[in-house]
Structures are given as structure tokens and as C-alpha cells.
Amino acid sequence: MHKCASSWPRCNPPQRRAKERDVSRLVILPLLALALALPVQSEPLGAAKALPTLDQQAEQLKPYKQLLQGALQNGLNGGTLAAMAACQLMAPALQSNLTSAVIEVGRASHKPRNPANGLQPWMLEAHRDYLQGGDSAPRQIALNDGSVGYLEPIYLQQGCLQCHGAVLTGEVSDFLAANYAADRATGFAVGDYRGLFWLKTIAVKTPQQ
């Protein structure tokens, strides 16, 4: 996990917002270009196609995790707020660009920053186990529609405390209030279960012969 840089230098809000936008553009554009160039699975699951293994789904999820972490690390060159701005823009863009008709990826949490990243029903059993301190190994879940889900738990690292900890700077609090009115993703300590990385391999029904 990344190690956060020092907090944003003192400047007035318009200057700070302009700097956030400049840093975010420098971070996002090359990473989005890379995301668009990545191959995605083009064949749906069907009766004649073998189900993906846990290791295969882990590999398919790696680009999303690596690109998101890269956006955060590069954003930190401009300070904590630049990293937050990069994450705000990059996370949904990556999720959209790495999702296809047969693969979906994302993050989910019981305490999401973005309400769109709440837990889905198929994640709940594994989530409860992770939350209660059970086995932290990734899980593969067969879904009722024939799709296959994959989950990896996220645990809070030291560098994440500036944005997700119990004590936040005034600038971070102001950013959250302005950009995430329904934010619930604070109050964590190092090592706390934070949520999930997830991937779903979609089953597409083929016409009957």
C-alpha cells in the first residue's frame, strides 16, 4: 500500500482546486489510456465454457487494483488532497473502462465513501466473515444465475489513515464535506477490515439449439 505524503500546502481554495485538477489530469489521462488498452474477456460463460478458477479471477482483477493504486501513488506527489481528487475521478473511470459485457469489477464496503460502492447481496456472507475476523483468503462464489463472483478483503494500511482514520485534518474534512456528503468511510484504525475488491464473471445465456 502507498505511504502518504505530507498534507496539502496552505493556499486559498481556488488555487488549491486548480492544483488538484492539474495533478489529477496528469495522473488520470495516462492511466486511463493504459486501462483502455488492456484486453478484456470477450467470451461469455456458457454450457461449453469452463468456469474460471479462483486464480484466473484474481489475475483478471489485478489491473483494476494496480491502476487504482498507481493513481493514488502518483496523486500523492501533489499531497493528500491531490490523491483524494485523483481517487474520486479515477476509481469510477477505471471501473467503467475495465468492465465489459462479461466482466464486472469494483470495490464495496459496509462503510462506503461513495454510496454506489455499497455491498451487493451476493457479497454479504463473505463480508460478515471478514468483518468478524474470519479467514482472510480470497473467495469464489457461485451465483444463482450461473455467474461467478470473486472477493478479496481490503485491510486499512498506515498510509490510508489521513483519509480514512479517526482524526482528519481540516482540509481533508472540508474535501469530504464538499465531495462526499454521505461519507461513512472514516473512523478506521490500521489493520481494520475496510471492505472488498470484487470481480464478477457474467454468465450469458445462449439461445437453445
CSV table of C-alpha atoms in Angstrom, one decimal:
chain,number,residue,atom,x,y,z
A,1,MET,CA,0.0,0.0,0.0
A,2,HIS,CA,1.2,3.5,-0.6
A,3,LYS,CA,2.7,5.7,2.0
A,4,CYS,CA,1.0,9.1,2.1
A,5,ALA,CA,3.0,12.3,1.6
A,6,SER,CA,2.6,15.4,3.7
A,7,SER,CA,-0.6,17.4,3.7
A,8,TRP,CA,-1.5,20.0,1.1
A,9,PRO,CA,0.4,23.3,1.3
A,10,ARG,CA,-1.5,26.3,2.5
A,11,CYS,CA,-3.2,28.2,-0.3
A,12,ASN,CA,-6.6,29.7,-1.0
A,13,PRO,CA,-9.4,27.4,-2.2
A,14,PRO,CA,-9.4,28.5,-5.9
A,15,GLN,CA,-5.6,27.9,-6.1
A,16,ARG,CA,-6.0,24.5,-4.4
A,17,ARG,CA,-8.8,23.4,-6.6
A,18,ALA,CA,-6.8,24.3,-9.7
A,19,LYS,CA,-3.8,22.4,-8.5
A,20,GLU,CA,-6.0,19.4,-7.7
A,21,ARG,CA,-7.4,19.4,-11.2
A,22,ASP,CA,-3.9,19.8,-12.8
A,23,VAL,CA,-2.4,16.9,-10.7
A,24,SER,CA,-5.5,14.7,-11.3
A,25,ARG,CA,-5.3,15.2,-15.1
A,26,LEU,CA,-1.6,14.3,-15.1
A,27,VAL,CA,-2.5,11.1,-13.1
A,28,ILE,CA,-5.6,10.1,-14.8
A,29,LEU,CA,-5.0,10.5,-18.5
A,30,PRO,CA,-2.0,8.2,-18.9
A,31,LEU,CA,-3.6,5.6,-16.6
A,32,LEU,CA,-6.9,5.7,-18.5
A,33,ALA,CA,-5.1,5.2,-21.8
A,34,LEU,CA,-3.4,2.1,-20.3
A,35,ALA,CA,-6.8,0.9,-19.0
A,36,LEU,CA,-8.4,1.3,-22.4
A,37,ALA,CA,-5.5,-0.7,-24.0
A,38,LEU,CA,-5.9,-3.7,-21.6
A,39,PRO,CA,-7.6,-6.8,-23.1
A,40,VAL,CA,-10.9,-7.8,-21.5
A,41,GLN,CA,-12.6,-11.2,-21.6
A,42,SER,CA,-14.8,-11.3,-24.7
A,43,GLU,CA,-16.4,-14.7,-24.4
A,44,PRO,CA,-19.3,-15.2,-22.0
A,45,LEU,CA,-19.7,-18.2,-19.7
A,46,GLY,CA,-21.8,-20.8,-21.4
A,47,ALA,CA,-22.5,-24.5,-21.2
A,48,ALA,CA,-19.4,-25.4,-23.2
A,49,LYS,CA,-17.1,-23.0,-21.5
A,50,ALA,CA,-15.2,-23.9,-18.3
A,51,LEU,CA,-15.8,-21.8,-15.3
A,52,PRO,CA,-12.9,-19.5,-14.3
A,53,THR,CA,-10.7,-20.7,-11.4
A,54,LEU,CA,-10.1,-18.5,-8.4
A,55,ASP,CA,-6.5,-17.8,-9.6
A,56,GLN,CA,-7.8,-16.8,-13.0
A,57,GLN,CA,-10.2,-14.3,-11.5
A,58,ALA,CA,-7.5,-13.0,-9.2
A,59,GLU,CA,-5.4,-12.2,-12.3
A,60,GLN,CA,-8.3,-10.6,-14.0
A,61,LEU,CA,-8.8,-8.2,-11.0
A,62,LYS,CA,-5.1,-7.2,-10.9
A,63,PRO,CA,-5.2,-4.4,-13.5
A,64,TYR,CA,-8.0,-2.6,-11.6
A,65,LYS,CA,-6.1,-2.8,-8.3
A,66,GLN,CA,-2.8,-1.9,-9.8
A,67,LEU,CA,-4.1,1.1,-11.8
A,68,LEU,CA,-6.1,2.4,-8.9
A,69,GLN,CA,-3.0,2.1,-6.6
A,70,GLY,CA,-0.9,3.8,-9.2
A,71,ALA,CA,-3.4,6.7,-9.4
A,72,LEU,CA,-3.2,7.2,-5.6
A,73,GLN,CA,0.6,6.9,-5.5
A,74,ASN,CA,1.0,9.5,-8.3
A,75,GLY,CA,-1.6,11.7,-6.8
A,76,LEU,CA,0.3,11.8,-3.6
A,77,ASN,CA,3.1,13.7,-5.4
A,78,GLY,CA,0.8,16.6,-5.1
A,79,GLY,CA,-0.3,15.9,-1.5
A,80,THR,CA,-3.1,14.2,0.3
A,81,LEU,CA,-5.9,16.2,-1.3
A,82,ALA,CA,-4.5,15.6,-4.8
A,83,ALA,CA,-4.5,11.9,-4.1
A,84,MET,CA,-8.2,12.1,-2.9
A,85,ALA,CA,-9.1,14.1,-6.0
A,86,ALA,CA,-7.4,11.5,-8.2
A,87,CYS,CA,-9.2,8.7,-6.5
A,88,GLN,CA,-12.5,10.5,-6.8
A,89,LEU,CA,-12.1,10.7,-10.6
A,90,MET,CA,-10.0,7.6,-11.3
A,91,ALA,CA,-11.9,4.9,-9.4
A,92,PRO,CA,-15.2,5.1,-11.3
A,93,ALA,CA,-13.4,5.7,-14.6
A,94,LEU,CA,-11.3,2.6,-14.1
A,95,GLN,CA,-14.4,0.6,-13.0
A,96,SER,CA,-16.2,1.6,-16.2
A,97,ASN,CA,-13.3,1.0,-18.6
A,98,LEU,CA,-12.4,-2.4,-17.1
A,99,THR,CA,-16.0,-3.6,-17.1
A,100,SER,CA,-17.3,-5.4,-20.2
A,101,ALA,CA,-20.4,-7.4,-21.1
A,102,VAL,CA,-18.9,-10.4,-19.3
A,103,ILE,CA,-16.7,-9.0,-16.6
A,104,GLU,CA,-17.6,-6.5,-13.8
A,105,VAL,CA,-15.1,-5.2,-11.3
A,106,GLY,CA,-15.2,-2.8,-8.4
A,107,ARG,CA,-14.9,-2.1,-4.6
A,108,ALA,CA,-17.6,-2.5,-2.0
A,109,SER,CA,-17.8,-1.6,1.7
A,110,HIS,CA,-20.2,-1.6,4.7
A,111,LYS,CA,-18.9,2.0,5.3
A,112,PRO,CA,-18.6,3.4,1.8
A,113,ARG,CA,-17.4,6.8,0.8
A,114,ASN,CA,-19.4,6.7,-2.4
A,115,PRO,CA,-22.9,5.2,-1.8
A,116,ALA,CA,-22.6,3.5,-5.2
A,117,ASN,CA,-20.0,1.2,-3.6
A,118,GLY,CA,-22.3,-0.4,-1.1
A,119,LEU,CA,-22.4,-4.2,-0.6
A,120,GLN,CA,-24.3,-6.3,-3.0
A,121,PRO,CA,-26.4,-9.3,-1.7
A,122,TRP,CA,-24.1,-11.9,-3.0
A,123,MET,CA,-21.2,-10.4,-1.0
A,124,LEU,CA,-22.8,-10.4,2.4
A,125,GLU,CA,-21.9,-13.8,3.7
A,126,ALA,CA,-18.2,-13.4,2.9
A,127,HIS,CA,-18.3,-9.8,4.2
A,128,ARG,CA,-19.7,-10.9,7.6
A,129,ASP,CA,-16.9,-13.5,7.9
A,130,TYR,CA,-14.2,-11.0,7.0
A,131,LEU,CA,-15.7,-8.4,9.4
A,132,GLN,CA,-15.7,-10.9,12.3
A,133,GLY,CA,-12.1,-11.7,11.7
A,134,GLY,CA,-12.5,-15.0,9.9
A,135,ASP,CA,-10.3,-16.4,7.2
A,136,SER,CA,-8.9,-13.5,5.1
A,137,ALA,CA,-8.3,-15.6,2.0
A,138,PRO,CA,-10.0,-14.6,-1.3
A,139,ARG,CA,-13.3,-16.3,-2.1
A,140,GLN,CA,-15.0,-17.5,-5.2
A,141,ILE,CA,-18.8,-17.6,-5.1
A,142,ALA,CA,-21.1,-19.4,-7.5
A,143,LEU,CA,-24.2,-17.2,-8.1
A,144,ASN,CA,-27.7,-18.3,-8.9
A,145,ASP,CA,-27.7,-17.0,-12.5
A,146,GLY,CA,-24.6,-19.0,-13.4
A,147,SER,CA,-22.2,-16.1,-12.9
A,148,VAL,CA,-19.1,-16.5,-10.7
A,149,GLY,CA,-18.1,-13.9,-8.1
A,150,TYR,CA,-14.7,-13.3,-6.7
A,151,LEU,CA,-13.9,-11.3,-3.5
A,152,GLU,CA,-10.7,-10.1,-1.8
A,153,PRO,CA,-10.8,-8.3,1.6
A,154,ILE,CA,-9.2,-4.8,2.0
A,155,TYR,CA,-7.5,-4.0,5.3
A,156,LEU,CA,-6.5,-0.5,6.2
A,157,GLN,CA,-2.9,0.4,5.9
A,158,GLN,CA,-1.0,3.1,7.8
A,159,GLY,CA,-0.9,5.4,4.7
A,160,CYS,CA,-4.7,5.4,4.5
A,161,LEU,CA,-5.3,7.0,7.9
A,162,GLN,CA,-5.1,10.5,6.5
A,163,CYS,CA,-8.3,9.9,4.5
A,164,HIS,CA,-10.0,7.1,6.5
A,165,GLY,CA,-8.8,7.4,10.1
A,166,ALA,CA,-10.5,8.7,13.2
A,167,VAL,CA,-8.6,12.0,13.2
A,168,LEU,CA,-8.6,14.1,10.0
A,169,THR,CA,-7.1,17.5,9.1
A,170,GLY,CA,-9.4,20.4,8.4
A,171,GLU,CA,-8.6,20.3,4.7
A,172,VAL,CA,-9.4,16.6,4.4
A,173,SER,CA,-12.7,17.1,6.3
A,174,ASP,CA,-13.6,20.0,4.1
A,175,PHE,CA,-12.9,18.0,1.0
A,176,LEU,CA,-15.1,15.2,2.2
A,177,ALA,CA,-17.9,17.5,3.1
A,178,ALA,CA,-17.8,19.1,-0.3
A,179,ASN,CA,-17.5,16.0,-2.4
A,180,TYR,CA,-19.0,13.1,-0.3
A,181,ALA,CA,-22.0,14.3,1.7
A,182,ALA,CA,-22.9,10.8,2.6
A,183,ASP,CA,-19.3,9.7,3.5
A,184,ARG,CA,-19.1,6.9,6.1
A,185,ALA,CA,-15.5,5.8,5.4
A,186,THR,CA,-13.8,7.3,8.4
A,187,GLY,CA,-13.0,6.1,11.9
A,188,PHE,CA,-10.8,3.2,10.9
A,189,ALA,CA,-7.6,2.1,12.5
A,190,VAL,CA,-4.6,0.3,10.9
A,191,GLY,CA,-5.5,-3.3,10.2
A,192,ASP,CA,-9.3,-2.8,10.2
A,193,TYR,CA,-11.3,-4.6,7.6
A,194,ARG,CA,-12.2,-1.8,5.2
A,195,GLY,CA,-14.3,-3.6,2.5
A,196,LEU,CA,-13.8,-5.7,-0.7
A,197,PHE,CA,-12.3,-5.7,-4.1
A,198,TRP,CA,-14.7,-7.7,-6.3
A,199,LEU,CA,-15.0,-9.2,-9.7
A,200,LYS,CA,-17.9,-11.0,-11.3
A,201,THR,CA,-17.6,-13.2,-14.4
A,202,ILE,CA,-21.0,-12.9,-16.1
A,203,ALA,CA,-23.0,-15.9,-17.4
A,204,VAL,CA,-24.6,-15.0,-20.7
A,205,LYS,CA,-27.4,-17.4,-21.7
A,206,THR,CA,-27.0,-18.8,-25.2
A,207,PRO,CA,-30.1,-19.5,-27.4
A,208,GLN,CA,-31.4,-23.0,-27.3
A,209,GLN,CA,-30.5,-25.1,-30.4
